[in-house]
Amino acid sequence: VFGNKLKRASTRKCFRAEFEKLPFARRKRVTIFVKVLYGFNFLWLMAGMTTIVVKQMSGGYHCHSITVNFEDRIWQNAVFLNSTGGVEEMDLMYSFFSGVYILNETRGYHDGRPIYTEQNKFDNTPFEDKIGATIQYCKEEDAWVFMHENIRKDRNTRHPGCPWLLRSPNTKSFNLLEVSGDWSIWTGIINTATFQATCNECKLDSEADCNYHGTCISENSESSGKCACDSSEDDGYPLYSGEHCEFARPCIQLIGDSGAVWNLIPIEEKENEYSSWKAYGRGVYIYRGSGEIQGTATDFEEDDLVLMYTGSRWFGSYYRGGKQLGLDYWLHYSRELHAFWDQVYETNTYFVSNPTSHPDPIAVDFFQIGRRGEKYGPLGELIPLSDPPGSGFFTCPGLNMSINDFVMQILEEREGSY
């Protein structure tokens, strides 16, 4: 139907044009202009690429602080190197390594990606004496890995490039937080595990990033900062804590089912101004008498019995001769505390809770630790303290004052130092 019309339309001359040849001088000027324009574009692109590479290598596009929460998984008879280079074995709870990891400015990068180093469990600053674990990219494994330079999969003391304990799925990603999927975990054999990491930075002036319990303020950055948690209008004491203000103000005093009283441990930051001793982002409590403590052989006139969080569980641990140790010792100990390297569970702990992520030990079941040995598993014989199961063990008697006011009240009652 359209054959002839289509043929005429497609073969018809539309136009004819002739272009005058430009003189040589004019052509030369145009050629120089085009070359300069291309050169300028090339330099502009190279400058932009260089800026991006330099910013990437300096960590400008990476989160500088992350919080890592490991599962409550146990590797029995983990192999590690002691301070003298000898090889020892001890059960390893991966949750002991939970906490804040900071982009390591000193060690820089490994295989083109940042190295995140474990911080202490008190105020999230570097350990002074201990060596922190690291999370870094390993080209040999084509994956991100969690590792510690003194922990091995077997008794071979050679130092391999990546003695990984957790390993991500294969990835080329430069950003740890973009890696998805289950990780591999070493527990004597390779199993699968969930790896949870969150960035501790927030968007400036954002309340949502601070769980609507604070505001994001600048920390030498144009776009990100750190959460400043809301404080009480009455006493100025923070109502929330945590990197994203996720933890409510801790209970100042606990009462156990047996009537035992536990007080939050204060630390005097400056004269008559107190904060609390923290471990793994939670307050630490000390036994203050009255009520029965089952299964202990503690002399409460000499020793201290402490309730602390260790990454996934609360431990009731004793410290022989603790009351005779000075403030300087306890401040240093709190900054260097690490539940694995200090062997807290093996040597100090009388009772233990179920796994929990709560900011305090309320509504959590506890167990007295009985006999230990291969027959009873890595946690030993667990004798329920909560009756019935699921009823919790500790209650908070409604003390919602600031720790500063609480300490002042205790000092007045005792007419002496805390």
Short mmCIF file of C-alpha atoms in Angstrom, two decimals, residues 6-412:
data_model
loop_
_atom_site.label_atom_id
_atom_site.label_comp_id
_atom_site.label_asym_id
_atom_site.label_seq_id
_atom_site.Cartn_x
_atom_site.Cartn_y
_atom_site.Cartn_z
CA LEU A 6 7.71 5.23 0.70
CA LYS A 7 10.16 4.85 -2.24
CA ARG A 8 9.67 8.47 -3.36
CA ALA A 9 9.98 9.78 0.19
CA SER A 10 13.16 7.86 0.94
CA THR A 11 14.96 8.78 -2.33
CA ARG A 12 13.96 12.44 -2.55
CA LYS A 13 16.81 14.98 -2.15
CA CYS A 14 16.21 16.93 1.00
CA PHE A 15 18.84 19.61 0.59
CA ARG A 16 22.23 20.34 -0.87
CA ALA A 17 24.81 22.46 0.89
CA GLU A 18 28.42 23.40 0.20
CA PHE A 19 30.75 24.65 2.94
CA GLU A 20 33.45 27.15 2.20
CA LYS A 21 36.92 26.02 3.12
CA LEU A 22 38.30 28.10 5.98
CA PRO A 23 41.59 29.93 5.61
CA PHE A 24 44.63 28.24 7.19
CA ALA A 25 45.15 30.91 9.86
CA ARG A 26 41.57 30.57 11.03
CA ARG A 27 41.75 26.77 11.01
CA LYS A 28 44.92 26.94 13.13
CA ARG A 29 43.25 29.15 15.75
CA VAL A 30 40.28 26.75 15.97
CA THR A 31 42.64 23.77 16.32
CA ILE A 32 44.58 25.43 19.14
CA PHE A 33 41.33 26.33 20.94
CA VAL A 34 40.03 22.76 20.70
CA LYS A 35 43.34 21.34 22.01
CA VAL A 36 43.35 23.79 24.93
CA LEU A 37 39.73 22.90 25.70
CA TYR A 38 40.52 19.16 25.68
CA GLY A 39 43.61 19.74 27.81
CA PHE A 40 41.61 21.75 30.35
CA ASN A 41 38.95 19.03 30.53
CA PHE A 42 41.64 16.38 31.01
CA LEU A 43 43.30 18.33 33.85
CA TRP A 44 39.92 18.97 35.48
CA LEU A 45 39.02 15.27 35.38
CA MET A 46 42.45 14.25 36.73
CA ALA A 47 42.19 16.78 39.57
CA GLY A 48 38.77 15.44 40.48
CA MET A 49 39.96 11.84 40.35
CA THR A 50 43.04 12.68 42.46
CA THR A 51 40.86 14.41 45.06
CA ILE A 52 38.56 11.39 45.26
CA VAL A 53 41.48 8.92 45.56
CA VAL A 54 43.23 11.01 48.24
CA LYS A 55 39.97 11.37 50.19
CA GLN A 56 39.30 7.65 49.85
CA MET A 57 42.80 6.73 51.03
CA SER A 58 42.49 9.10 53.99
CA GLY A 59 39.21 7.50 55.02
CA GLY A 60 36.97 10.36 53.94
CA TYR A 61 34.32 8.00 52.57
CA HIS A 62 34.54 5.44 55.38
CA CYS A 63 32.84 5.41 58.76
CA HIS A 64 35.55 6.18 61.32
CA SER A 65 33.87 4.47 64.27
CA ILE A 66 31.69 1.36 64.27
CA THR A 67 30.00 -0.74 66.94
CA VAL A 68 30.22 -4.50 66.42
CA ASN A 69 27.96 -7.01 68.17
CA PHE A 70 29.09 -10.62 67.90
CA GLU A 71 26.78 -13.56 68.48
CA ASP A 72 26.92 -15.55 71.71
CA ARG A 73 29.05 -18.24 70.07
CA ILE A 74 31.78 -20.20 71.86
CA TRP A 75 34.95 -21.75 70.48
CA GLN A 76 36.13 -24.32 73.01
CA ASN A 77 39.86 -24.66 73.54
CA ALA A 78 40.77 -21.67 71.40
CA VAL A 79 44.49 -21.42 70.70
CA PHE A 80 46.29 -18.19 71.55
CA LEU A 81 49.78 -16.88 72.14
CA ASN A 82 50.53 -15.65 75.66
CA SER A 83 52.74 -12.69 76.58
CA THR A 84 55.90 -14.84 76.40
CA GLY A 85 55.06 -16.29 72.98
CA GLY A 86 53.96 -19.64 74.37
CA VAL A 87 50.84 -21.40 73.14
CA GLU A 88 47.83 -21.85 75.44
CA GLU A 89 44.19 -22.92 75.10
CA MET A 90 41.08 -21.32 76.57
CA ASP A 91 37.38 -21.14 75.67
CA LEU A 92 36.60 -18.07 73.59
CA MET A 93 33.22 -16.33 73.70
CA TYR A 94 33.03 -14.19 70.58
CA SER A 95 30.78 -11.68 72.34
CA PHE A 96 33.77 -10.75 74.54
CA PHE A 97 35.09 -8.91 71.46
CA SER A 98 31.92 -6.87 70.93
CA GLY A 99 32.20 -3.13 71.25
CA VAL A 100 33.56 -0.09 69.45
CA TYR A 101 36.14 -0.40 66.67
CA ILE A 102 37.93 2.70 65.34
CA LEU A 103 39.47 3.26 61.91
CA ASN A 104 43.18 2.86 62.65
CA GLU A 105 44.97 6.05 61.61
CA THR A 106 48.37 4.65 62.64
CA ARG A 107 48.31 1.35 60.76
CA GLY A 108 46.53 2.91 57.79
CA TYR A 109 45.12 0.53 55.21
CA HIS A 110 45.46 -3.13 54.31
CA ASP A 111 44.85 -4.28 50.75
CA GLY A 112 43.42 -0.85 49.97
CA ARG A 113 40.78 -0.93 52.70
CA PRO A 114 40.68 0.58 56.21
CA ILE A 115 41.67 -1.34 59.33
CA TYR A 116 39.27 -1.10 62.30
CA THR A 117 40.84 -1.72 65.72
CA GLU A 118 39.07 -2.81 68.90
CA GLN A 119 38.87 -0.17 71.66
CA ASN A 120 38.70 -0.61 75.42
CA LYS A 121 35.38 -1.44 77.07
CA PHE A 122 35.32 1.51 79.46
CA ASP A 123 35.40 4.70 77.38
CA ASN A 124 36.06 3.41 73.84
CA THR A 125 39.65 4.67 73.66
CA PRO A 126 42.69 2.55 72.67
CA PHE A 127 43.99 -0.08 75.07
CA GLU A 128 47.24 0.88 76.77
CA ASP A 129 48.61 -2.59 77.49
CA LYS A 130 46.43 -5.04 75.57
CA ILE A 131 46.38 -5.59 71.82
CA GLY A 132 42.97 -5.07 70.27
CA ALA A 133 41.42 -7.31 67.63
CA THR A 134 41.06 -5.94 64.09
CA ILE A 135 38.53 -6.04 61.27
CA GLN A 136 40.18 -5.61 57.90
CA TYR A 137 40.11 -6.70 54.27
CA CYS A 138 42.18 -9.74 53.33
CA LYS A 139 43.08 -10.08 49.66
CA GLU A 140 44.13 -13.70 50.21
CA GLU A 141 40.58 -14.55 51.27
CA ASP A 142 38.91 -12.03 48.95
CA ALA A 143 36.85 -11.01 51.98
CA TRP A 144 36.65 -8.85 55.10
CA VAL A 145 37.85 -10.69 58.20
CA PHE A 146 37.79 -10.40 61.98
CA MET A 147 41.10 -11.48 63.51
CA HIS A 148 43.55 -11.09 66.37
CA GLU A 149 47.25 -11.37 65.79
CA ASN A 150 47.66 -13.60 68.87
CA ILE A 151 44.80 -16.05 68.21
CA ARG A 152 45.25 -19.07 65.93
CA LYS A 153 43.07 -21.86 64.59
CA ASP A 154 45.61 -24.49 65.72
CA ARG A 155 48.85 -24.78 67.65
CA ASN A 156 50.97 -23.77 64.66
CA THR A 157 52.61 -20.57 65.89
CA ARG A 158 53.57 -19.28 62.45
CA HIS A 159 52.14 -15.87 61.64
CA PRO A 160 49.95 -16.21 58.53
CA GLY A 161 48.77 -13.14 56.67
CA CYS A 162 45.11 -13.43 57.72
CA PRO A 163 44.48 -15.74 60.72
CA TRP A 164 40.76 -15.02 60.44
CA LEU A 165 38.19 -15.98 63.06
CA LEU A 166 35.22 -14.58 61.12
CA ARG A 167 35.18 -14.14 57.36
CA SER A 168 32.68 -12.33 55.16
CA PRO A 169 31.27 -13.66 51.89
CA ASN A 170 33.57 -13.03 48.91
CA THR A 171 33.47 -9.34 48.08
CA LYS A 172 35.43 -6.52 46.47
CA SER A 173 33.62 -3.86 48.50
CA PHE A 174 35.70 -1.05 49.98
CA ASN A 175 33.03 -0.38 52.60
CA LEU A 176 32.64 -2.92 55.41
CA LEU A 177 29.09 -1.75 56.14
CA GLU A 178 27.99 -2.59 52.58
CA VAL A 179 28.90 -6.27 52.89
CA SER A 180 25.80 -8.45 53.15
CA GLY A 181 25.16 -12.13 53.79
CA ASP A 182 26.19 -14.63 56.46
CA TRP A 183 29.80 -14.75 57.58
CA SER A 184 31.91 -17.84 58.25
CA ILE A 185 32.93 -18.34 61.89
CA TRP A 186 35.64 -20.61 63.30
CA THR A 187 34.56 -22.68 66.32
CA GLY A 188 36.94 -25.58 65.76
CA ILE A 189 35.14 -26.10 62.46
CA ILE A 190 33.72 -23.58 59.99
CA ASN A 191 30.13 -22.57 60.73
CA THR A 192 27.96 -19.67 59.63
CA ALA A 193 27.19 -16.62 61.75
CA THR A 194 25.56 -13.22 61.56
CA PHE A 195 27.88 -10.21 61.66
CA GLN A 196 26.31 -6.99 62.93
CA ALA A 197 28.10 -3.65 62.60
CA THR A 198 26.69 -0.12 62.73
CA CYS A 199 28.31 3.23 62.08
CA ASN A 200 28.63 5.40 65.18
CA GLU A 201 28.46 8.63 63.18
CA CYS A 202 25.22 10.52 62.63
CA LYS A 203 23.88 13.10 60.20
CA LEU A 204 24.27 16.63 61.55
CA ASP A 205 21.23 18.03 63.35
CA SER A 206 19.46 14.67 63.01
CA GLU A 207 17.35 13.44 65.91
CA ALA A 208 16.38 10.18 64.22
CA ASP A 209 20.02 9.01 64.12
CA CYS A 210 20.09 9.53 67.88
CA ASN A 211 16.83 7.60 68.43
CA TYR A 212 15.08 10.89 69.23
CA HIS A 213 16.95 10.89 72.56
CA GLY A 214 19.55 13.45 71.54
CA THR A 215 20.95 15.58 68.73
CA CYS A 216 23.82 15.02 66.32
CA ILE A 217 26.59 17.60 66.78
CA SER A 218 29.66 18.25 64.64
CA GLU A 219 33.01 16.59 65.27
CA ASN A 220 35.29 18.32 62.73
CA SER A 221 33.12 17.16 59.83
CA GLU A 222 30.84 19.04 57.45
CA SER A 223 28.26 16.27 57.17
CA SER A 224 28.53 13.87 60.13
CA GLY A 225 29.02 14.03 63.85
CA LYS A 226 28.36 12.33 67.20
CA CYS A 227 25.16 12.03 69.19
CA ALA A 228 24.83 14.27 72.25
CA CYS A 229 22.21 12.57 74.42
CA ASP A 230 19.47 14.47 76.23
CA SER A 231 20.06 15.39 79.86
CA SER A 232 17.67 15.83 82.75
CA GLU A 233 16.49 19.41 83.31
CA ASP A 234 16.61 18.78 87.06
CA ASP A 235 20.17 17.54 87.56
CA GLY A 236 21.87 17.78 84.15
CA TYR A 237 22.69 14.06 84.20
CA PRO A 238 22.30 12.27 80.82
CA LEU A 239 18.98 10.47 80.41
CA TYR A 240 20.44 8.16 77.76
CA SER A 241 23.80 6.74 76.78
CA GLY A 242 25.32 4.76 73.94
CA GLU A 243 26.69 5.82 70.56
CA HIS A 244 23.16 6.53 69.33
CA CYS A 245 21.56 7.28 72.72
CA GLU A 246 20.01 3.82 72.63
CA PHE A 247 20.38 3.02 76.36
CA ALA A 248 18.14 4.60 78.98
CA ARG A 249 19.65 5.88 82.23
CA PRO A 250 20.74 2.77 84.17
CA CYS A 251 19.12 1.66 87.38
CA ILE A 252 21.18 3.12 90.23
CA GLN A 253 20.49 0.24 92.63
CA LEU A 254 19.48 -3.40 92.11
CA ILE A 255 17.77 -5.78 94.50
CA GLY A 256 18.20 -9.52 93.94
CA ASP A 257 15.52 -12.13 94.64
CA SER A 258 17.39 -13.01 97.83
CA GLY A 259 17.32 -9.38 98.98
CA ALA A 260 20.95 -8.68 98.07
CA VAL A 261 21.65 -4.99 97.30
CA TRP A 262 23.87 -3.94 94.40
CA ASN A 263 24.87 -0.32 93.73
CA LEU A 264 26.15 1.22 90.52
CA ILE A 265 29.90 1.85 90.90
CA PRO A 266 30.70 5.58 90.71
CA ILE A 267 33.88 7.16 89.38
CA GLU A 268 34.67 10.72 90.44
CA GLU A 269 35.59 12.64 87.29
CA LYS A 270 36.21 15.87 89.20
CA GLU A 271 35.42 17.06 92.68
CA ASN A 272 31.91 16.03 93.69
CA GLU A 273 30.97 15.12 90.09
CA TYR A 274 30.55 11.44 89.31
CA SER A 275 29.96 9.15 86.38
CA SER A 276 29.72 5.36 86.54
CA TRP A 277 32.17 2.60 85.77
CA LYS A 278 31.08 1.08 82.48
CA ALA A 279 31.93 -2.17 80.75
CA TYR A 280 30.75 -2.90 77.21
CA GLY A 281 28.53 0.19 77.33
CA ARG A 282 26.66 -0.83 80.51
CA GLY A 283 27.00 0.23 84.12
CA VAL A 284 28.92 -1.98 86.56
CA TYR A 285 27.40 -2.86 89.97
CA ILE A 286 29.00 -3.86 93.25
CA TYR A 287 27.50 -5.96 96.06
CA ARG A 288 26.76 -3.78 99.09
CA GLY A 289 25.59 -6.32 101.67
CA SER A 290 22.30 -7.72 102.99
CA GLY A 291 20.71 -10.73 101.41
CA GLU A 292 22.23 -14.07 100.52
CA ILE A 293 24.75 -14.69 97.74
CA GLN A 294 24.58 -18.38 96.89
CA GLY A 295 27.63 -20.41 96.00
CA THR A 296 30.27 -17.83 96.91
CA ALA A 297 33.35 -18.25 99.04
CA THR A 298 33.94 -14.52 99.26
CA ASP A 299 35.08 -12.64 102.34
CA PHE A 300 33.02 -9.48 101.90
CA GLU A 301 35.23 -7.56 104.31
CA GLU A 302 38.21 -8.07 102.00
CA ASP A 303 36.83 -9.05 98.59
CA ASP A 304 34.56 -7.36 96.06
CA LEU A 305 31.70 -9.00 94.17
CA VAL A 306 30.95 -7.21 90.93
CA LEU A 307 28.12 -7.51 88.39
CA MET A 308 29.23 -6.54 84.88
CA TYR A 309 28.17 -6.95 81.26
CA THR A 310 30.62 -8.76 78.97
CA GLY A 311 29.21 -8.40 75.45
CA SER A 312 26.16 -10.65 75.63
CA ARG A 313 25.83 -11.88 79.25
CA TRP A 314 26.02 -10.41 82.74
CA PHE A 315 28.67 -11.96 85.01
CA GLY A 316 28.71 -11.96 88.79
CA SER A 317 32.47 -11.99 89.41
CA TYR A 318 34.51 -11.73 92.58
CA TYR A 319 37.83 -9.97 93.08
CA ARG A 320 39.84 -11.33 95.95
CA GLY A 321 41.26 -8.54 98.09
CA GLY A 322 39.41 -5.97 95.98
CA LYS A 323 38.62 -3.67 98.91
CA GLN A 324 42.34 -3.31 99.62
CA LEU A 325 43.15 -2.08 96.12
CA GLY A 326 43.43 1.63 95.50
CA LEU A 327 41.51 3.88 93.10
CA ASP A 328 44.41 4.04 90.62
CA TYR A 329 44.37 0.24 90.29
CA TRP A 330 40.65 0.13 89.57
CA LEU A 331 40.77 3.00 87.08
CA HIS A 332 43.54 1.26 85.16
CA TYR A 333 41.77 -2.08 85.41
CA SER A 334 38.50 -0.63 84.09
CA ARG A 335 40.29 0.82 81.05
CA GLU A 336 42.14 -2.42 80.33
CA LEU A 337 39.31 -4.86 81.15
CA HIS A 338 38.73 -7.52 78.50
CA ALA A 339 36.63 -10.54 79.42
CA PHE A 340 38.68 -12.93 77.25
CA TRP A 341 42.24 -11.84 77.97
CA ASP A 342 41.50 -11.37 81.69
CA GLN A 343 39.87 -14.84 81.82
CA VAL A 344 36.99 -13.35 83.80
CA TYR A 345 34.64 -16.30 83.35
CA GLU A 346 37.21 -19.00 84.08
CA THR A 347 38.74 -17.47 87.20
CA ASN A 348 36.32 -14.94 88.73
CA THR A 349 32.70 -15.68 87.91
CA TYR A 350 30.11 -17.18 90.31
CA PHE A 351 26.91 -16.63 88.38
CA VAL A 352 25.90 -15.74 84.82
CA SER A 353 22.82 -14.49 82.96
CA ASN A 354 21.08 -15.60 79.81
CA PRO A 355 22.20 -13.73 76.67
CA THR A 356 20.68 -10.25 76.54
CA SER A 357 21.16 -6.88 74.88
CA HIS A 358 19.30 -4.93 77.59
CA PRO A 359 21.09 -1.93 79.13
CA ASP A 360 20.67 -3.40 82.64
CA PRO A 361 20.13 -6.87 84.17
CA ILE A 362 16.41 -6.34 84.82
CA ALA A 363 14.06 -9.08 83.46
CA VAL A 364 16.95 -11.44 82.74
CA ASP A 365 17.31 -14.95 84.23
CA PHE A 366 20.51 -15.80 86.12
CA PHE A 367 22.26 -19.08 86.90
CA GLN A 368 24.66 -20.11 89.61
CA ILE A 369 27.72 -21.82 88.14
CA GLY A 370 28.17 -25.22 89.74
CA ARG A 371 30.60 -27.87 88.67
CA ARG A 372 32.81 -27.30 85.68
CA GLY A 373 34.24 -29.77 83.24
CA GLU A 374 33.78 -31.35 79.84
CA LYS A 375 30.57 -33.03 81.01
CA TYR A 376 28.87 -29.67 81.60
CA GLY A 377 29.90 -27.79 78.47
CA PRO A 378 31.79 -24.50 78.15
CA LEU A 379 29.65 -22.60 80.68
CA GLY A 380 29.72 -25.34 83.31
CA GLU A 381 26.77 -26.62 85.33
CA LEU A 382 24.09 -23.89 85.33
CA ILE A 383 21.76 -23.94 88.35
CA PRO A 384 18.73 -21.62 87.87
CA LEU A 385 18.46 -18.74 90.32
CA SER A 386 15.19 -17.47 88.80
CA ASP A 387 12.10 -19.24 90.08
CA PRO A 388 10.07 -19.80 88.04
CA PRO A 389 12.24 -19.62 84.89
CA GLY A 390 11.54 -16.48 82.91
CA SER A 391 10.79 -14.39 85.99
CA GLY A 392 14.13 -12.56 86.05
CA PHE A 393 16.29 -12.12 89.13
CA PHE A 394 16.92 -8.41 89.78
CA THR A 395 14.48 -5.56 90.33
CA CYS A 396 15.03 -1.80 90.34
CA PRO A 397 13.52 -0.22 93.47
CA GLY A 398 12.59 2.97 91.63
CA LEU A 399 15.77 4.97 92.21
CA ASN A 400 15.69 7.33 89.25
CA MET A 401 17.99 10.01 90.62
CA SER A 402 21.28 11.00 89.02
CA ILE A 403 24.33 9.02 90.01
CA ASN A 404 25.82 12.22 91.42
CA ASP A 405 22.90 12.69 93.82
CA PHE A 406 22.92 9.00 94.66
CA VAL A 407 26.63 9.08 95.57
CA MET A 408 26.12 12.18 97.68
CA GLN A 409 23.31 10.36 99.53
CA ILE A 410 25.52 7.31 100.10
CA LEU A 411 28.38 9.48 101.36
CA GLU A 412 26.09 11.21 103.81
#
